[in-house]
């Protein structure tokens, strides 16, 4: 992909974003997706450039790069996940994955806040990512016991079981 192929709009946004980068680095070819990713990743923590970064994601021709930025942004509590999902083509697998992660994060935050997960909820239908995070971070022994029975992988089942034991001082529950 040549410089012309990234488009004048994206080239303009990249030019504006370079003014905010924390480290000096000469980029001779913005058509290289690695160079664009480097710039985006340098600016992920800078709230003052979020709108410009969102514009870059909307214009980004490499969906893997665009979805990587969006995936990072939906995990931030000060961001609206819907706008980062909407920045990706709606019919793309990447948009679907970012939307799933945003949903997983909502569930994880609810679990960590102690909100009840109903007995009918099929924990085995949760994504592997969500199951791993719940097994690592949850402080509800009963939920961990359920996860130890329903998780998709033996590693997560074992991890949930070990964490439940740790939280109950080794007592097994029913």
mmCIF file of C-alpha atoms in Angstrom:
data_model
loop_
_atom_site.group_PDB
_atom_site.id
_atom_site.type_symbol
_atom_site.label_atom_id
_atom_site.label_comp_id
_atom_site.label_asym_id
_atom_site.label_seq_id
_atom_site.Cartn_x
_atom_site.Cartn_y
_atom_site.Cartn_z
ATOM 1 C CA UNK A 1 0.000 0.000 0.000
ATOM 2 C CA UNK A 2 1.530 3.298 -1.023
ATOM 3 C CA UNK A 3 1.241 6.614 0.784
ATOM 4 C CA UNK A 4 -1.471 7.576 -1.688
ATOM 5 C CA UNK A 5 -3.436 4.422 -0.893
ATOM 6 C CA UNK A 6 -3.960 5.364 2.742
ATOM 7 C CA UNK A 7 -5.840 8.413 1.526
ATOM 8 C CA UNK A 8 -5.376 12.096 2.067
ATOM 9 C CA UNK A 9 -7.834 12.180 4.978
ATOM 10 C CA UNK A 10 -5.934 9.567 6.977
ATOM 11 C CA UNK A 11 -2.610 11.158 6.031
ATOM 12 C CA UNK A 12 -3.907 14.449 7.418
ATOM 13 C CA UNK A 13 -5.092 12.832 10.665
ATOM 14 C CA UNK A 14 -1.759 11.030 11.071
ATOM 15 C CA UNK A 15 0.077 14.294 10.547
ATOM 16 C CA UNK A 16 -1.975 15.931 13.309
ATOM 17 C CA UNK A 17 -1.507 12.946 15.630
ATOM 18 C CA UNK A 18 2.288 13.029 15.256
ATOM 19 C CA UNK A 19 2.322 16.381 17.034
ATOM 20 C CA UNK A 20 1.160 14.639 20.212
ATOM 21 C CA UNK A 21 3.428 11.617 20.273
ATOM 22 C CA UNK A 22 5.488 11.364 23.449
ATOM 23 C CA UNK A 23 8.641 10.012 21.798
ATOM 24 C CA UNK A 24 10.412 11.343 18.763
ATOM 25 C CA UNK A 25 10.571 8.939 15.861
ATOM 26 C CA UNK A 26 10.945 9.628 12.184
ATOM 27 C CA UNK A 27 8.345 7.882 10.060
ATOM 28 C CA UNK A 28 9.027 7.974 6.377
ATOM 29 C CA UNK A 29 6.162 5.804 5.188
ATOM 30 C CA UNK A 30 2.700 5.924 6.753
ATOM 31 C CA UNK A 31 1.577 3.225 4.332
ATOM 32 C CA UNK A 32 3.282 0.729 6.663
ATOM 33 C CA UNK A 33 0.610 -0.464 9.105
ATOM 34 C CA UNK A 34 3.294 -1.122 11.730
ATOM 35 C CA UNK A 35 4.235 2.549 11.704
ATOM 36 C CA UNK A 36 0.587 3.590 12.051
ATOM 37 C CA UNK A 37 0.070 1.100 14.891
ATOM 38 C CA UNK A 38 3.171 2.444 16.623
ATOM 39 C CA UNK A 39 1.724 5.968 16.505
ATOM 40 C CA UNK A 40 -1.717 4.895 17.702
ATOM 41 C CA UNK A 41 -0.298 2.808 20.537
ATOM 42 C CA UNK A 42 1.861 5.719 21.695
ATOM 43 C CA UNK A 43 -1.263 7.855 22.057
ATOM 44 C CA UNK A 44 -3.765 5.442 23.606
ATOM 45 C CA UNK A 45 -3.356 6.966 27.068
ATOM 46 C CA UNK A 46 -3.651 10.581 25.909
ATOM 47 C CA UNK A 47 -7.280 11.600 26.452
ATOM 48 C CA UNK A 48 -6.702 14.897 24.646
ATOM 49 C CA UNK A 49 -6.353 13.112 21.285
ATOM 50 C CA UNK A 50 -9.194 10.597 21.605
ATOM 51 C CA UNK A 51 -11.392 12.261 18.985
ATOM 52 C CA UNK A 52 -8.517 12.412 16.529
ATOM 53 C CA UNK A 53 -7.615 8.803 17.295
ATOM 54 C CA UNK A 54 -11.242 7.791 16.729
ATOM 55 C CA UNK A 55 -11.155 9.550 13.372
ATOM 56 C CA UNK A 56 -7.984 7.655 12.473
ATOM 57 C CA UNK A 57 -9.637 4.343 13.389
ATOM 58 C CA UNK A 58 -12.595 5.187 11.146
ATOM 59 C CA UNK A 59 -10.225 5.880 8.257
ATOM 60 C CA UNK A 60 -7.730 3.077 8.980
ATOM 61 C CA UNK A 61 -7.557 0.689 5.994
ATOM 62 C CA UNK A 62 -6.080 -2.187 8.019
ATOM 63 C CA UNK A 63 -8.931 -3.615 10.085
ATOM 64 C CA UNK A 64 -6.524 -5.489 12.346
ATOM 65 C CA UNK A 65 -4.870 -2.224 13.337
ATOM 66 C CA UNK A 66 -8.201 -0.418 13.709
ATOM 67 C CA UNK A 67 -9.702 -3.187 15.824
ATOM 68 C CA UNK A 68 -6.609 -3.335 18.049
ATOM 69 C CA UNK A 69 -7.064 0.334 18.904
ATOM 70 C CA UNK A 70 -10.806 -0.145 19.429
ATOM 71 C CA UNK A 71 -10.233 -3.229 21.589
ATOM 72 C CA UNK A 72 -7.949 -1.216 23.855
ATOM 73 C CA UNK A 73 -10.351 1.704 24.043
ATOM 74 C CA UNK A 74 -13.478 -0.293 24.960
ATOM 75 C CA UNK A 75 -11.625 -1.499 28.059
ATOM 76 C CA UNK A 76 -11.224 2.027 29.377
ATOM 77 C CA UNK A 77 -13.791 3.110 31.970
ATOM 78 C CA UNK A 78 -13.779 6.704 30.724
ATOM 79 C CA UNK A 79 -14.720 5.681 27.175
ATOM 80 C CA UNK A 80 -18.005 4.805 25.516
ATOM 81 C CA UNK A 81 -17.515 1.387 23.911
ATOM 82 C CA UNK A 82 -20.259 1.983 21.354
ATOM 83 C CA UNK A 83 -18.354 4.728 19.565
ATOM 84 C CA UNK A 84 -15.242 2.549 19.176
ATOM 85 C CA UNK A 85 -17.342 -0.340 17.902
ATOM 86 C CA UNK A 86 -19.124 1.996 15.478
ATOM 87 C CA UNK A 87 -15.752 3.188 14.162
ATOM 88 C CA UNK A 88 -15.290 -0.243 12.560
ATOM 89 C CA UNK A 89 -17.231 -1.514 9.548
ATOM 90 C CA UNK A 90 -20.456 -2.922 10.995
ATOM 91 C CA UNK A 91 -20.353 -6.115 8.983
ATOM 92 C CA UNK A 92 -16.768 -6.967 9.892
ATOM 93 C CA UNK A 93 -15.589 -9.786 12.114
ATOM 94 C CA UNK A 94 -13.413 -7.225 13.911
ATOM 95 C CA UNK A 95 -16.447 -5.136 14.915
ATOM 96 C CA UNK A 96 -18.107 -8.303 16.186
ATOM 97 C CA UNK A 97 -15.058 -9.203 18.289
ATOM 98 C CA UNK A 98 -14.763 -5.700 19.762
ATOM 99 C CA UNK A 99 -18.491 -5.703 20.580
ATOM 100 C CA UNK A 100 -18.114 -9.095 22.264
ATOM 101 C CA UNK A 101 -15.198 -7.811 24.343
ATOM 102 C CA UNK A 102 -17.222 -4.764 25.387
ATOM 103 C CA UNK A 103 -20.038 -7.073 26.503
ATOM 104 C CA UNK A 104 -17.585 -9.321 28.318
ATOM 105 C CA UNK A 105 -16.171 -6.310 30.134
ATOM 106 C CA UNK A 106 -19.656 -5.257 31.275
ATOM 107 C CA UNK A 107 -20.270 -8.749 32.675
ATOM 108 C CA UNK A 108 -16.838 -8.832 34.327
ATOM 109 C CA UNK A 109 -17.387 -5.452 35.994
ATOM 110 C CA UNK A 110 -20.796 -6.613 37.241
ATOM 111 C CA UNK A 111 -19.291 -9.826 38.636
ATOM 112 C CA UNK A 112 -16.456 -7.944 40.327
ATOM 113 C CA UNK A 113 -18.966 -5.476 41.796
ATOM 114 C CA UNK A 114 -20.729 -8.417 43.425
ATOM 115 C CA UNK A 115 -23.817 -8.397 41.239
ATOM 116 C CA UNK A 116 -25.576 -11.726 41.307
ATOM 117 C CA UNK A 117 -25.181 -14.047 38.342
ATOM 118 C CA UNK A 118 -28.386 -16.029 38.087
ATOM 119 C CA UNK A 119 -28.333 -19.806 38.520
ATOM 120 C CA UNK A 120 -29.753 -20.256 35.028
ATOM 121 C CA UNK A 121 -26.941 -18.327 33.366
ATOM 122 C CA UNK A 122 -24.856 -20.728 31.308
ATOM 123 C CA UNK A 123 -21.313 -19.811 32.277
ATOM 124 C CA UNK A 124 -20.044 -22.208 29.609
ATOM 125 C CA UNK A 125 -21.414 -19.814 26.991
ATOM 126 C CA UNK A 126 -19.190 -17.028 28.251
ATOM 127 C CA UNK A 127 -16.125 -16.357 26.121
ATOM 128 C CA UNK A 128 -12.859 -17.984 27.117
ATOM 129 C CA UNK A 129 -11.483 -14.497 27.800
ATOM 130 C CA UNK A 130 -14.303 -13.709 30.236
ATOM 131 C CA UNK A 131 -14.071 -17.093 31.934
ATOM 132 C CA UNK A 132 -10.326 -16.619 32.513
ATOM 133 C CA UNK A 133 -10.795 -13.141 33.981
ATOM 134 C CA UNK A 134 -13.591 -14.268 36.297
ATOM 135 C CA UNK A 135 -11.527 -17.255 37.462
ATOM 136 C CA UNK A 136 -8.604 -14.906 38.202
ATOM 137 C CA UNK A 137 -10.469 -12.025 39.823
ATOM 138 C CA UNK A 138 -13.839 -13.116 41.201
ATOM 139 C CA UNK A 139 -14.312 -13.184 44.974
ATOM 140 C CA UNK A 140 -17.597 -15.138 44.988
ATOM 141 C CA UNK A 141 -16.802 -18.756 45.908
ATOM 142 C CA UNK A 142 -20.195 -20.029 44.711
ATOM 143 C CA UNK A 143 -19.783 -18.448 41.274
ATOM 144 C CA UNK A 144 -16.264 -19.854 41.093
ATOM 145 C CA UNK A 145 -17.565 -23.327 41.940
ATOM 146 C CA UNK A 146 -20.140 -23.057 39.164
ATOM 147 C CA UNK A 147 -17.446 -21.863 36.783
ATOM 148 C CA UNK A 148 -15.225 -24.772 37.805
ATOM 149 C CA UNK A 149 -17.980 -27.087 36.577
ATOM 150 C CA UNK A 150 -18.978 -25.194 33.417
ATOM 151 C CA UNK A 151 -15.836 -23.531 32.034
ATOM 152 C CA UNK A 152 -14.767 -24.359 28.496
ATOM 153 C CA UNK A 153 -11.222 -25.426 29.364
ATOM 154 C CA UNK A 154 -9.740 -27.628 32.049
ATOM 155 C CA UNK A 155 -7.260 -24.876 32.889
ATOM 156 C CA UNK A 156 -10.033 -22.402 33.732
ATOM 157 C CA UNK A 157 -12.036 -25.069 35.586
ATOM 158 C CA UNK A 158 -8.980 -25.834 37.715
ATOM 159 C CA UNK A 159 -8.166 -22.156 38.216
ATOM 160 C CA UNK A 160 -11.736 -21.403 39.347
ATOM 161 C CA UNK A 161 -11.696 -24.385 41.700
ATOM 162 C CA UNK A 162 -8.344 -23.334 43.202
ATOM 163 C CA UNK A 163 -9.509 -19.740 43.672
ATOM 164 C CA UNK A 164 -12.742 -20.877 45.345
ATOM 165 C CA UNK A 165 -10.712 -23.019 47.752
ATOM 166 C CA UNK A 166 -8.349 -20.135 48.428
ATOM 167 C CA UNK A 167 -11.259 -17.821 49.245
ATOM 168 C CA UNK A 168 -12.925 -20.330 51.560
ATOM 169 C CA UNK A 169 -9.749 -21.345 53.341
ATOM 170 C CA UNK A 170 -9.719 -24.756 51.710
ATOM 171 C CA UNK A 171 -13.311 -25.654 52.630
ATOM 172 C CA UNK A 172 -15.284 -27.164 49.804
ATOM 173 C CA UNK A 173 -18.783 -25.868 49.330
ATOM 174 C CA UNK A 174 -21.945 -27.413 48.064
#
